[in-house]
PDB file of C-alpha atoms in Angstrom:
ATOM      1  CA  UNK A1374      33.200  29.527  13.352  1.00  0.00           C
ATOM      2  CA  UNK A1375      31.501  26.512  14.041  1.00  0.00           C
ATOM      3  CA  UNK A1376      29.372  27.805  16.876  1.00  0.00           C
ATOM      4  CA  UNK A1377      28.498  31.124  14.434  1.00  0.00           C
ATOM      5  CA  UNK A1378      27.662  28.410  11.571  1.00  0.00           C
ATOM      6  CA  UNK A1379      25.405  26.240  13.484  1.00  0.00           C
ATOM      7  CA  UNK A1380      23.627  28.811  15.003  1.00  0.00           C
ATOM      8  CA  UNK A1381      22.902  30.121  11.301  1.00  0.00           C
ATOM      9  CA  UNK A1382      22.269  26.640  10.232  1.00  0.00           C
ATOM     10  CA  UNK A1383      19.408  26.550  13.657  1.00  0.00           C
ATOM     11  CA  UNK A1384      18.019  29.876  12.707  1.00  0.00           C
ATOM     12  CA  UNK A1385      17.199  29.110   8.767  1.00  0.00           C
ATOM     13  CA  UNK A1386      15.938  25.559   9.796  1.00  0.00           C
ATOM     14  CA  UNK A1387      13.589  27.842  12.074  1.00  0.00           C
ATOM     15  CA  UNK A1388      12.036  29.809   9.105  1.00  0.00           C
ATOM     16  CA  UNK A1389      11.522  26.390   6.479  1.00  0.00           C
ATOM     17  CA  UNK A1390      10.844  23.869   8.767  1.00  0.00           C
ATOM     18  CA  UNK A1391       7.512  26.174   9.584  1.00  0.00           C
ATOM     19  CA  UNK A1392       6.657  26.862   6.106  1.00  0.00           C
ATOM     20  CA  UNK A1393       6.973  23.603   4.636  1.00  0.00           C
ATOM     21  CA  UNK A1394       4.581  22.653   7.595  1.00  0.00           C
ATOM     22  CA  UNK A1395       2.273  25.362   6.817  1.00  0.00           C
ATOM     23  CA  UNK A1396       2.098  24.885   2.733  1.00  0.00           C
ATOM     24  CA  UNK A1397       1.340  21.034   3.273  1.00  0.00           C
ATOM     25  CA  UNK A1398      -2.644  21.814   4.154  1.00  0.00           C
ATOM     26  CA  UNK A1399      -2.851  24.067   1.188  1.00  0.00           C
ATOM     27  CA  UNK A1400      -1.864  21.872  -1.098  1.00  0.00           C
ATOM     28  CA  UNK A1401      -3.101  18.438   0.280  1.00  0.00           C
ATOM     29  CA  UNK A1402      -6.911  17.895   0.569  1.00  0.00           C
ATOM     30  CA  UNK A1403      -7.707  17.239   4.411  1.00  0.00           C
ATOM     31  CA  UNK A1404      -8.737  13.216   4.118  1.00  0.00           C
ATOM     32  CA  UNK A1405      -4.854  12.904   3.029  1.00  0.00           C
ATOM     33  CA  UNK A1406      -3.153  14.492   5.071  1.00  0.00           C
ATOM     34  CA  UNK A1407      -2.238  11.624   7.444  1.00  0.00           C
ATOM     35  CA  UNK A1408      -0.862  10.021   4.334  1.00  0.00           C
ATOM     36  CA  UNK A1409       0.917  12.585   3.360  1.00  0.00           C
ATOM     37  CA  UNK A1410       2.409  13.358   7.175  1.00  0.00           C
ATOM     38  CA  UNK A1411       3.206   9.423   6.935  1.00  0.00           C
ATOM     39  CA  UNK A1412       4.912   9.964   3.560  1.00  0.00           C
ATOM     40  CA  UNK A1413       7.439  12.899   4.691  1.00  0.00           C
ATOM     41  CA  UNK A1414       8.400  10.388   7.696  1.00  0.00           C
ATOM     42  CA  UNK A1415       9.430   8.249   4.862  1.00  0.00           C
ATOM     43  CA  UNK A1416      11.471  10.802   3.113  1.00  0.00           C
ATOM     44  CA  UNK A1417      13.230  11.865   6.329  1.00  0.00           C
ATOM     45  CA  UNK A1418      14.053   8.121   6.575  1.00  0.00           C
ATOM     46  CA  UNK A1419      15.483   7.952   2.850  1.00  0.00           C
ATOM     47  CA  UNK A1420      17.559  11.080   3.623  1.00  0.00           C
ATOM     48  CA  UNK A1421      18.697   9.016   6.945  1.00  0.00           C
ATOM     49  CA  UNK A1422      19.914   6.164   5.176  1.00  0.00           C
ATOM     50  CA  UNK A1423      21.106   7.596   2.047  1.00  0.00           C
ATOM     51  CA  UNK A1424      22.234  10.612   3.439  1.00  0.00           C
ATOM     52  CA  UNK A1425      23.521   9.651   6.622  1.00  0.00           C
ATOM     53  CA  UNK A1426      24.958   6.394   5.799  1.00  0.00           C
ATOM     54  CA  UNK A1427      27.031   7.403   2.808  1.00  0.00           C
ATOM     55  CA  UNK A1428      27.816  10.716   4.311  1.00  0.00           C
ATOM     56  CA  UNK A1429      29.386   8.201   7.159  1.00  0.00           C
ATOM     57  CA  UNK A1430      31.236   6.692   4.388  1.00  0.00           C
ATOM     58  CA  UNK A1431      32.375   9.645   2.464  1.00  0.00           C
ATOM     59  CA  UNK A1432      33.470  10.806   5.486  1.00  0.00           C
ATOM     60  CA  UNK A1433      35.408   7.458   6.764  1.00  0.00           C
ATOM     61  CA  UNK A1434      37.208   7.053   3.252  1.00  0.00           C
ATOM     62  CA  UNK A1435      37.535  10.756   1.531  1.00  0.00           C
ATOM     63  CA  UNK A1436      37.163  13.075   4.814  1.00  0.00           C
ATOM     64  CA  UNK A1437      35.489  15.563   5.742  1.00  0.00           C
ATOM     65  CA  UNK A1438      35.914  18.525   3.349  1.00  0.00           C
ATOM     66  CA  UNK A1439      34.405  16.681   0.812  1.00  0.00           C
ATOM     67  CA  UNK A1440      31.329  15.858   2.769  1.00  0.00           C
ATOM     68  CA  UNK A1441      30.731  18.978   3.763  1.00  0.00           C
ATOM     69  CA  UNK A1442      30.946  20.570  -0.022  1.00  0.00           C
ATOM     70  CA  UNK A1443      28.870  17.679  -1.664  1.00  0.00           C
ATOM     71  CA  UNK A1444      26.407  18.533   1.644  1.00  0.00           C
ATOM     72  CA  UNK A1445      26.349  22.332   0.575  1.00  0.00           C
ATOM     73  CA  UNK A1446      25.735  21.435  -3.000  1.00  0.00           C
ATOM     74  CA  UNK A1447      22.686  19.355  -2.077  1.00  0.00           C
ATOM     75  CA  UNK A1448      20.890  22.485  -0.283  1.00  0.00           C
ATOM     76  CA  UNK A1449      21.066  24.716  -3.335  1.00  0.00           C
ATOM     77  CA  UNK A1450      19.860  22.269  -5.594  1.00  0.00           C
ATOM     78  CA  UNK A1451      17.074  21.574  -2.834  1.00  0.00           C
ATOM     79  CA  UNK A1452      16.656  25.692  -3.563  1.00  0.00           C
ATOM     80  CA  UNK A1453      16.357  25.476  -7.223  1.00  0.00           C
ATOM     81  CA  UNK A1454      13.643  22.229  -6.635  1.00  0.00           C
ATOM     82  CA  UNK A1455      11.497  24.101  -4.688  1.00  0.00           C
ATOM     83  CA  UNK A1456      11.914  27.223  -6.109  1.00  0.00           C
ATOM     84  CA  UNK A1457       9.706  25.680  -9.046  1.00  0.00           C
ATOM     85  CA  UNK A1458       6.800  25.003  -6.909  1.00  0.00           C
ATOM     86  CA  UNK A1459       3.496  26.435  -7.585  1.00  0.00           C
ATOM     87  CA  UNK A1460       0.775  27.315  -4.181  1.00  0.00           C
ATOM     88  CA  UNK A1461      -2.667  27.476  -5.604  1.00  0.00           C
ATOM     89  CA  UNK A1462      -4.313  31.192  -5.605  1.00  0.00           C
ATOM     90  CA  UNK A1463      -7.319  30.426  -3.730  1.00  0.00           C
ATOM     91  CA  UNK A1464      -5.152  28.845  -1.036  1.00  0.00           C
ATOM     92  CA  UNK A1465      -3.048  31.918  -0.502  1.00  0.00           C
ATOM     93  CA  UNK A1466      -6.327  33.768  -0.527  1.00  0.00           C
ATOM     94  CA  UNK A1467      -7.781  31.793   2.234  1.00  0.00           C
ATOM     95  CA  UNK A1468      -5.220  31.927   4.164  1.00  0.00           C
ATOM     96  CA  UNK A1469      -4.851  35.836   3.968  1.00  0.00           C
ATOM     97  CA  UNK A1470      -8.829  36.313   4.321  1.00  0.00           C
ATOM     98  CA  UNK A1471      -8.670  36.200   7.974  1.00  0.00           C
ATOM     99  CA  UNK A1472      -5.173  38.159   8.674  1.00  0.00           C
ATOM    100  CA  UNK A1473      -5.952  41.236  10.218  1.00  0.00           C
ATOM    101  CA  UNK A1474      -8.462  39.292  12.352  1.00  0.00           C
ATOM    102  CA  UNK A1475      -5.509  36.138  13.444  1.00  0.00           C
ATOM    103  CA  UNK A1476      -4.932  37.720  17.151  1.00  0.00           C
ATOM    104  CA  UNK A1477      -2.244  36.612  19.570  1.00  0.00           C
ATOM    105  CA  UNK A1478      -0.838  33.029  18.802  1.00  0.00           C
ATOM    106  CA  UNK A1479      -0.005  32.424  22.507  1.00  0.00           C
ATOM    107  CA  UNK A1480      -3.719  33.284  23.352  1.00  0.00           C
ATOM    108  CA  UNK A1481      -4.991  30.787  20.435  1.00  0.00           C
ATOM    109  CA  UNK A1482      -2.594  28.248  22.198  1.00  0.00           C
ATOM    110  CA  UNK A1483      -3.893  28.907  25.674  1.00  0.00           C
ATOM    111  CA  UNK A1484      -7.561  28.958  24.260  1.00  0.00           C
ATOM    112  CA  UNK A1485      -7.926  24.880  23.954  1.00  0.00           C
ATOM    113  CA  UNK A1486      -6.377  22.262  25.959  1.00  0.00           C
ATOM    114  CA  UNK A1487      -5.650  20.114  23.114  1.00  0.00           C
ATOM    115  CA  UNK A1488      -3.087  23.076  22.205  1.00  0.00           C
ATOM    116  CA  UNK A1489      -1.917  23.377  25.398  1.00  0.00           C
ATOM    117  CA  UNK A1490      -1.151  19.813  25.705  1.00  0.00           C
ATOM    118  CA  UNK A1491       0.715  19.274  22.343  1.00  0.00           C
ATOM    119  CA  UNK A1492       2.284  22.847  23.013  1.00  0.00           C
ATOM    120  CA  UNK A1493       3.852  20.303  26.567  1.00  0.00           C
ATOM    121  CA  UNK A1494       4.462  17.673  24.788  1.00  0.00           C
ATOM    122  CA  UNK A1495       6.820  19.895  22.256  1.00  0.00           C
ATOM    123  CA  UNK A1496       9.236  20.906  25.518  1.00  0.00           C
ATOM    124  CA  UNK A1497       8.768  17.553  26.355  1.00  0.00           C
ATOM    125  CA  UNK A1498      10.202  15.696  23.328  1.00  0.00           C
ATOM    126  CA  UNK A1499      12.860  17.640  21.643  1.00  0.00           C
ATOM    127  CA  UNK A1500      13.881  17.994  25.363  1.00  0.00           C
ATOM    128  CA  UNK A1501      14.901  13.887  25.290  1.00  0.00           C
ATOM    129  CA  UNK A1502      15.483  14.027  21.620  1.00  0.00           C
ATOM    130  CA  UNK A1503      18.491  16.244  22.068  1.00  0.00           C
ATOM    131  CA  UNK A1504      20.317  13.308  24.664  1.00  0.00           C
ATOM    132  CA  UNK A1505      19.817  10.694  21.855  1.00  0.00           C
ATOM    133  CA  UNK A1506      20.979  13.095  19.179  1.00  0.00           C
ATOM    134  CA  UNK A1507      24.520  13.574  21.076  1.00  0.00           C
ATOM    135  CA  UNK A1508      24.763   9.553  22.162  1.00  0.00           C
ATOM    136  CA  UNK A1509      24.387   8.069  18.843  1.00  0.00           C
ATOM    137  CA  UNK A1510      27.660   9.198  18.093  1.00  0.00           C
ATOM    138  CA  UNK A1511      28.927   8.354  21.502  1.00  0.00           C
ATOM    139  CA  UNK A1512      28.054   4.749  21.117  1.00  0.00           C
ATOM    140  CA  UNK A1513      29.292   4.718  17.685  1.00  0.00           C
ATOM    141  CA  UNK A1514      32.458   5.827  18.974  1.00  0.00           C
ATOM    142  CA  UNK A1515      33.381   4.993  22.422  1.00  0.00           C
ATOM    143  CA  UNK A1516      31.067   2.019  22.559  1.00  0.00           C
ATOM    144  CA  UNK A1517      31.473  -0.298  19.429  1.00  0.00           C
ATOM    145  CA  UNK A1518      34.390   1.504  18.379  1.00  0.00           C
ATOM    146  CA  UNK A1519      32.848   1.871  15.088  1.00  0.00           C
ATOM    147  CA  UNK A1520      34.117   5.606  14.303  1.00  0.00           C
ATOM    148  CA  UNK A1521      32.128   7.631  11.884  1.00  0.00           C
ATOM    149  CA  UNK A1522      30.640   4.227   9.775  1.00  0.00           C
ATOM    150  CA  UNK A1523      29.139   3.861  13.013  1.00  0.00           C
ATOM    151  CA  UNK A1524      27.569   6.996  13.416  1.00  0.00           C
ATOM    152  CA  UNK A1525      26.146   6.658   9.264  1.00  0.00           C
ATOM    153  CA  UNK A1526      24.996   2.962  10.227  1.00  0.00           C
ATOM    154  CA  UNK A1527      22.772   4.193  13.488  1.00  0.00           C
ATOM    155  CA  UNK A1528      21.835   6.968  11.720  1.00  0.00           C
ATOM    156  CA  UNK A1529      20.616   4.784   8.353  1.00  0.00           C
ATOM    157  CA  UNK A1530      18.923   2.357  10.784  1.00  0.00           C
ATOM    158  CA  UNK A1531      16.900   5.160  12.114  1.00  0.00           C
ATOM    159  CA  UNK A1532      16.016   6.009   8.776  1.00  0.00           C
ATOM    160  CA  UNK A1533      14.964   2.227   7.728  1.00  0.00           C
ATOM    161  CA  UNK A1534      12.768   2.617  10.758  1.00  0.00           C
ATOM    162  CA  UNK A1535      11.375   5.970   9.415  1.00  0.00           C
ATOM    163  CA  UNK A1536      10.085   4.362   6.192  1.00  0.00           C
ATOM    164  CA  UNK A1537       8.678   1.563   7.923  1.00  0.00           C
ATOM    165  CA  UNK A1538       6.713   3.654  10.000  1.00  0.00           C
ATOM    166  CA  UNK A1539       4.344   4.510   6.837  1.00  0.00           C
ATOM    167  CA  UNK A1540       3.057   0.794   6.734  1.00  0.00           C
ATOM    168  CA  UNK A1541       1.170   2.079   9.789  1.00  0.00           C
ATOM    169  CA  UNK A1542       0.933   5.348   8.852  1.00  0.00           C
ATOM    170  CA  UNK A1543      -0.374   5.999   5.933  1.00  0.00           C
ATOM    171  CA  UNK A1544      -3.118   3.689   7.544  1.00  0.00           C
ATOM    172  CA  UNK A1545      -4.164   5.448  10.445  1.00  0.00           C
ATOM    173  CA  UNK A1546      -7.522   8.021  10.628  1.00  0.00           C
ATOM    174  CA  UNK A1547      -8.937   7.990  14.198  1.00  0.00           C
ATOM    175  CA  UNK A1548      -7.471   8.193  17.900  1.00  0.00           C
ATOM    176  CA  UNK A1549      -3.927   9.497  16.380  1.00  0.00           C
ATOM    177  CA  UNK A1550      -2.847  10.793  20.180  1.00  0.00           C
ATOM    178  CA  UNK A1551      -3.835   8.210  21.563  1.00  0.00           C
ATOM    179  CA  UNK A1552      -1.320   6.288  19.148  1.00  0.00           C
ATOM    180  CA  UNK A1553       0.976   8.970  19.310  1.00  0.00           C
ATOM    181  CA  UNK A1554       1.792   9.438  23.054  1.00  0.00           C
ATOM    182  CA  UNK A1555       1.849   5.208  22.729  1.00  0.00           C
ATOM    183  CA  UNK A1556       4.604   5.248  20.882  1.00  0.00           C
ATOM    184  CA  UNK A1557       6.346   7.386  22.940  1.00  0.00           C
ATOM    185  CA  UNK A1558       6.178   4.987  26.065  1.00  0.00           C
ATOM    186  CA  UNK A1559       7.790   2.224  23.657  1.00  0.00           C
ATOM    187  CA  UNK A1560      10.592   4.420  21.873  1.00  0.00           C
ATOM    188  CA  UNK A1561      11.625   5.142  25.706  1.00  0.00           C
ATOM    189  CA  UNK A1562      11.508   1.561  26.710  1.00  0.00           C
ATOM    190  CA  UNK A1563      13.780   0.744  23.826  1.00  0.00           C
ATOM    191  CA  UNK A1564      16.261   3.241  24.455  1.00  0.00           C
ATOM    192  CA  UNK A1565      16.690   1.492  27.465  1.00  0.00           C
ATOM    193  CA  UNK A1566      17.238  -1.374  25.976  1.00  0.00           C
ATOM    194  CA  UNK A1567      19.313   0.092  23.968  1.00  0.00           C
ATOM    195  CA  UNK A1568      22.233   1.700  26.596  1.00  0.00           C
ATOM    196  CA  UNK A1569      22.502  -1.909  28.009  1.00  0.00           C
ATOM    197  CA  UNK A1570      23.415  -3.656  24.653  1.00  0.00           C
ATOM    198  CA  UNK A1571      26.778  -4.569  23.524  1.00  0.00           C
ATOM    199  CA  UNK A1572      26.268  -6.016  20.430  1.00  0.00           C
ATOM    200  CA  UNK A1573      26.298  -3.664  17.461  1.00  0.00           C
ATOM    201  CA  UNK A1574      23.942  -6.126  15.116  1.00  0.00           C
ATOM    202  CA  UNK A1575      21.392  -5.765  18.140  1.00  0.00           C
ATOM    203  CA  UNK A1576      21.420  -2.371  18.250  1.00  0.00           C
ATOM    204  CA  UNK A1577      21.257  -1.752  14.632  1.00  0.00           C
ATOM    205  CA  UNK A1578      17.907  -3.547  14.996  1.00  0.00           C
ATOM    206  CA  UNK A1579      16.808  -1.023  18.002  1.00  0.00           C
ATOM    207  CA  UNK A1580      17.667   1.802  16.186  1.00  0.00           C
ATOM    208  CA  UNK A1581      15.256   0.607  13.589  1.00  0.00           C
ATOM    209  CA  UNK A1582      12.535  -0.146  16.288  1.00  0.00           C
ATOM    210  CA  UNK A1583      12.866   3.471  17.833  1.00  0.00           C
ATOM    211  CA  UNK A1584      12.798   5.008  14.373  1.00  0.00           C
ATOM    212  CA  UNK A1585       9.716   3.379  13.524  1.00  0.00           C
ATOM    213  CA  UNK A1586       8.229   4.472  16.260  1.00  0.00           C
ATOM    214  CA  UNK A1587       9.669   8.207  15.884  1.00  0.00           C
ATOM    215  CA  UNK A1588       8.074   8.043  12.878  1.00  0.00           C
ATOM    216  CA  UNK A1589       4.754   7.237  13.764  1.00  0.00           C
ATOM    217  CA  UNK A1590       4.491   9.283  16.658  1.00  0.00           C
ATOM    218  CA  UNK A1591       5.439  12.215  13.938  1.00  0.00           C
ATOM    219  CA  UNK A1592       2.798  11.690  11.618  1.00  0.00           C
ATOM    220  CA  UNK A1593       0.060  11.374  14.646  1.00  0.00           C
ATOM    221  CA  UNK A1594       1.491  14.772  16.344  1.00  0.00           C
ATOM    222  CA  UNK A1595       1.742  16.374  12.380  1.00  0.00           C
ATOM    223  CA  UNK A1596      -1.969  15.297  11.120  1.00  0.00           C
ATOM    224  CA  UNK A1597      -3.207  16.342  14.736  1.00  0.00           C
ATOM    225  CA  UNK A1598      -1.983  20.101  14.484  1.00  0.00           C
ATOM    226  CA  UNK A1599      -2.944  20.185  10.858  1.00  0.00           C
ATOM    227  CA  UNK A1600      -6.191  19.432  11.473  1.00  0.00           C
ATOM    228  CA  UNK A1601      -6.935  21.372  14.420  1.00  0.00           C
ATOM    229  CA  UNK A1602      -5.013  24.918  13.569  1.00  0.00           C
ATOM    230  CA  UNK A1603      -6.732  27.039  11.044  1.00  0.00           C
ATOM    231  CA  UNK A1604      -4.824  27.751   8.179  1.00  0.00           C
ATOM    232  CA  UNK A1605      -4.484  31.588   8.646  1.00  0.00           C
ATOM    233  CA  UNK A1606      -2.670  30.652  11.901  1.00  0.00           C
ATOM    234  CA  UNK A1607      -0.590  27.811  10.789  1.00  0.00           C
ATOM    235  CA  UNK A1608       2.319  29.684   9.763  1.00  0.00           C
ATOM    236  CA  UNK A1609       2.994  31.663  13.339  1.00  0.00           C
ATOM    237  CA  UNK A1610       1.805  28.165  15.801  1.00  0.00           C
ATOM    238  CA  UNK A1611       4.442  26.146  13.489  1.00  0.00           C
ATOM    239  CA  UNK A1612       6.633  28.916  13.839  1.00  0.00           C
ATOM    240  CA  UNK A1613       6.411  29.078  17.522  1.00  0.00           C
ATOM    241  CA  UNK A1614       6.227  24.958  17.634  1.00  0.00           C
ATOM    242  CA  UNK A1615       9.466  25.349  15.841  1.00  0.00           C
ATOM    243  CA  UNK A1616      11.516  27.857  17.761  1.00  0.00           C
ATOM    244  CA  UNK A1617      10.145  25.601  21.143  1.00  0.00           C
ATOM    245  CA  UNK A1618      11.361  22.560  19.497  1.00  0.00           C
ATOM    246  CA  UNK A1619      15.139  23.746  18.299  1.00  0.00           C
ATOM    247  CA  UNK A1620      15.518  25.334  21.851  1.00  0.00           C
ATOM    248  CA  UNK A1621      14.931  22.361  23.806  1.00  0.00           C
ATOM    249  CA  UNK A1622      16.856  20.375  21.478  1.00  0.00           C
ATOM    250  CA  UNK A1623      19.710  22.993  21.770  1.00  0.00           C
ATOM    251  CA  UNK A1624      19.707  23.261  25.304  1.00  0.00           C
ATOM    252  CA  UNK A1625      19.559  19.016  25.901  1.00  0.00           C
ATOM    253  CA  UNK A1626      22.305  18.638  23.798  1.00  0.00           C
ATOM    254  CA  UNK A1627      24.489  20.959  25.434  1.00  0.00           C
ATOM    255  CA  UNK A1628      23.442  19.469  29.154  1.00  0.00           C
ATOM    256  CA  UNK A1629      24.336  16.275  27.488  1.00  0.00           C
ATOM    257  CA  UNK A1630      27.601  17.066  26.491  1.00  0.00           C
ATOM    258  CA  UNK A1631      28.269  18.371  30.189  1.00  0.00           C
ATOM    259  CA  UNK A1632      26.952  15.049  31.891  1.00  0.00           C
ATOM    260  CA  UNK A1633      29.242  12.798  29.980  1.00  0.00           C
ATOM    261  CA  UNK A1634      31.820  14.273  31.238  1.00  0.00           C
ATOM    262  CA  UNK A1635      31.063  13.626  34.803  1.00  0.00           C
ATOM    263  CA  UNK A1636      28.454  10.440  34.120  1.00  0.00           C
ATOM    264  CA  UNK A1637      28.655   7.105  31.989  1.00  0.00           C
ATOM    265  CA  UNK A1638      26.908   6.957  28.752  1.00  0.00           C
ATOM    266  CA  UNK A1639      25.060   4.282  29.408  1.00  0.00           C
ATOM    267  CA  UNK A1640      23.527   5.610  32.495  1.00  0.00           C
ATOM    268  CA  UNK A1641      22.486   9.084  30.567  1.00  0.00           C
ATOM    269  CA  UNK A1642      21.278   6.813  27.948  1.00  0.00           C
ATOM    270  CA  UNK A1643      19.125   4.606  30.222  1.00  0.00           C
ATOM    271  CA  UNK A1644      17.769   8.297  32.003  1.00  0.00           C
ATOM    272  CA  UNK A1645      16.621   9.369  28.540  1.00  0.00           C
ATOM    273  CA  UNK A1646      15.075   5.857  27.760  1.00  0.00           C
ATOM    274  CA  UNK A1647      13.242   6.471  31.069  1.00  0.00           C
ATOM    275  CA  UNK A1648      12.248  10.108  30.227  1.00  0.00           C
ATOM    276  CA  UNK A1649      10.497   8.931  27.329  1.00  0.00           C
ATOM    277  CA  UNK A1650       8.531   6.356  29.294  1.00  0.00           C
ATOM    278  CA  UNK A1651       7.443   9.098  31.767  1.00  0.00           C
ATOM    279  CA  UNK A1652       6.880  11.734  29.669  1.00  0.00           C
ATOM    280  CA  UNK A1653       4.414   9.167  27.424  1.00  0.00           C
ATOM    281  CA  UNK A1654       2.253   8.435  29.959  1.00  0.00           C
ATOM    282  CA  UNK A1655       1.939  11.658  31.771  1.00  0.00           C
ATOM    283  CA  UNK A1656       0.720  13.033  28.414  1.00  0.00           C
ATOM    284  CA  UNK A1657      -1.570  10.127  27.436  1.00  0.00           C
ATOM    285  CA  UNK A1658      -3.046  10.460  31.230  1.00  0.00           C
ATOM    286  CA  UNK A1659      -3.699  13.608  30.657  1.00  0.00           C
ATOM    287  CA  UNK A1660      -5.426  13.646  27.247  1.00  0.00           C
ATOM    288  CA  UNK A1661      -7.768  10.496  28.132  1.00  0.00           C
ATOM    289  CA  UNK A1662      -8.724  12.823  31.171  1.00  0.00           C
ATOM    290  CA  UNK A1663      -9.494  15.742  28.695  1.00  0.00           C
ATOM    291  CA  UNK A1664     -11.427  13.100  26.504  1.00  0.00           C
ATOM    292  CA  UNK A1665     -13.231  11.931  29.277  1.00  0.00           C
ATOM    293  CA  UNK A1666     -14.224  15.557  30.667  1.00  0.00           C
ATOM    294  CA  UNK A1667     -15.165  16.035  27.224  1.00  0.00           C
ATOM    295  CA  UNK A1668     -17.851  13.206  27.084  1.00  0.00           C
ATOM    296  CA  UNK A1669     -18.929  13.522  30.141  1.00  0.00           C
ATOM    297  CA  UNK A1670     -19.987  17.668  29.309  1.00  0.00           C
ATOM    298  CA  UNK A1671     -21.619  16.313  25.995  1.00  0.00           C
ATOM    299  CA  UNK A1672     -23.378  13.757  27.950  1.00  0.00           C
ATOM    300  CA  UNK A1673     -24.624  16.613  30.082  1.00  0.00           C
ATOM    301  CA  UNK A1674     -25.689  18.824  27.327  1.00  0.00           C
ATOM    302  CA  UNK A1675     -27.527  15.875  25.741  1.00  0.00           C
ATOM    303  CA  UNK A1676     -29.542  15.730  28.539  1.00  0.00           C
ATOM    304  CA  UNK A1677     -30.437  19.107  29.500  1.00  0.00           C
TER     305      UNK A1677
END
């Protein structure tokens, strides 16, 4: 049951998480859409904290049954919210003007290295994501012995760090890869950080750190695609985006769970920290090479 449940839980998070992508561009004008990006970080990080932290609670004093049937209620009123909302006409029609005429999404992809490399860097991430998904419980649990209060107060940390993350956010307009694959390099060096600490208080604070940058690395990687897809393809590269991202989340998670049962936590913690590190600078290498090519082929077209 629980396997059948997530997997239904995966495949509907597959279908909105696209669409609510998709809609943002038709209903935000294009000079706010960083802002906007920077503002949904913030409302993943009040759902951290107030979700996360009192579900932690609810769940430490009234158990779990209750949790999960206050957690069910809160998705159909989400429903009923959002069935309400209104996309304008000429929006739909501009997205459906070029339909018939959309083509393969894989070939759009493999048409621009910008796409390509973002298309990387989404195996890359959710591939890492997934071993800090399954440890924050672990070192809630087996580490400060904190039990599921634990697991709500690493989980509300990352969400303080979300909301922070719009301070910088909602003020950033030029170079966003360059700022996103940045942030990348420190989120890893913090999770390294973080497997060697034994102080809960300290980690608390790293949790906030990594969330903050989580959070601006997801507006950067957001606004980018935004920007660059047109909006009669946004629907089926989000789409794709999304089915890459919950499959390399799925399968880290489960490798995860295998290693700790044959390596320390700490140690898969630290390799994660260190995947993060390597992964950010192998994609920021390779998208200051692009930029340079780039300049250098403009230069050369300048003067022919």
């Amino acid at each position: 049951m629980i396997y059948v449940g997530t997997f239904i839980l995966g495949a509907g998070e597959a279908i909105y998480a696209p669409a609510r992508k998709s809609i943002i561009p038709t209903i935000v004008s294009q000079h706010n859409l960083v802002k906007v990006n920077s503002l949904e970080q913030v409302m993943i990080g009040i759902i951290l904290i107030g979700g996360s932290l009192s579900g932690g609670v609810a769940s430490y004093y009234l158990g779990p049954n209750i949790t999960f049937g206050a957690n069910a209620v809160s998705f159909l009123l989400a429903a009923l919210i959002l069935s309400r909302l209104k996309v304008r006409k000429e929006s739909v029609n501009e997205i459906n003007s070029d339909s018939t005429q959309q083509g393969n999404t894989i070939a759009f992809l493999f048409s621009s290295s910008l796409l390509m490399l973002l298309l990387a860097s989404e195996f890359l991430i959710p591939l890492l994501n997934g071993i800090d998904n399954v440890l924050i419980s672990v070192h809630a649990v087996e580490e400060f012995q904190f039990g599921d209060l634990g697991v709500g107060l690493f989980y509300g940390s990352l969400g303080m760090g979300l909301m922070l993350s719009f301070i910088v956010g909602e003020r950033l307009r030029n170079h966003l890869l360059i700022i996103g694959f940045s942030v990348l390099i420190f989120e890893g060096l913090f999770l390294i950080i973080l497997s060697q600490l034994h102080s809960i208080s300290i980690a608390v604070l790293v949790y906030i750190i990594i969330g903050f940058c989580a959070g601006v690395g997801g507006t950067c990687f957001d606004s980018t695609l935004m920007r660059i897809v047109p909006k009669n393809k946004q629907g089926s590269v989000f789409g794709l985006f999304a089915t890459i991202s919950n499959s390399m989340i799925g399968i880290s998670m489960f490798g995860a769970g295998i290693a700790l049962e044959y390596a320390d936590n700490r140690w898969l913690g630290m390799l994660g920290g260190v995947g993060f590190m390597i992964s950010g600078a192998l994609l920021l290498s390779v998208y200051l090479s692009l930029k340079n090519n780039k300049g250098k082929m403009t230069l050369m077209e300048d003067q022919r």
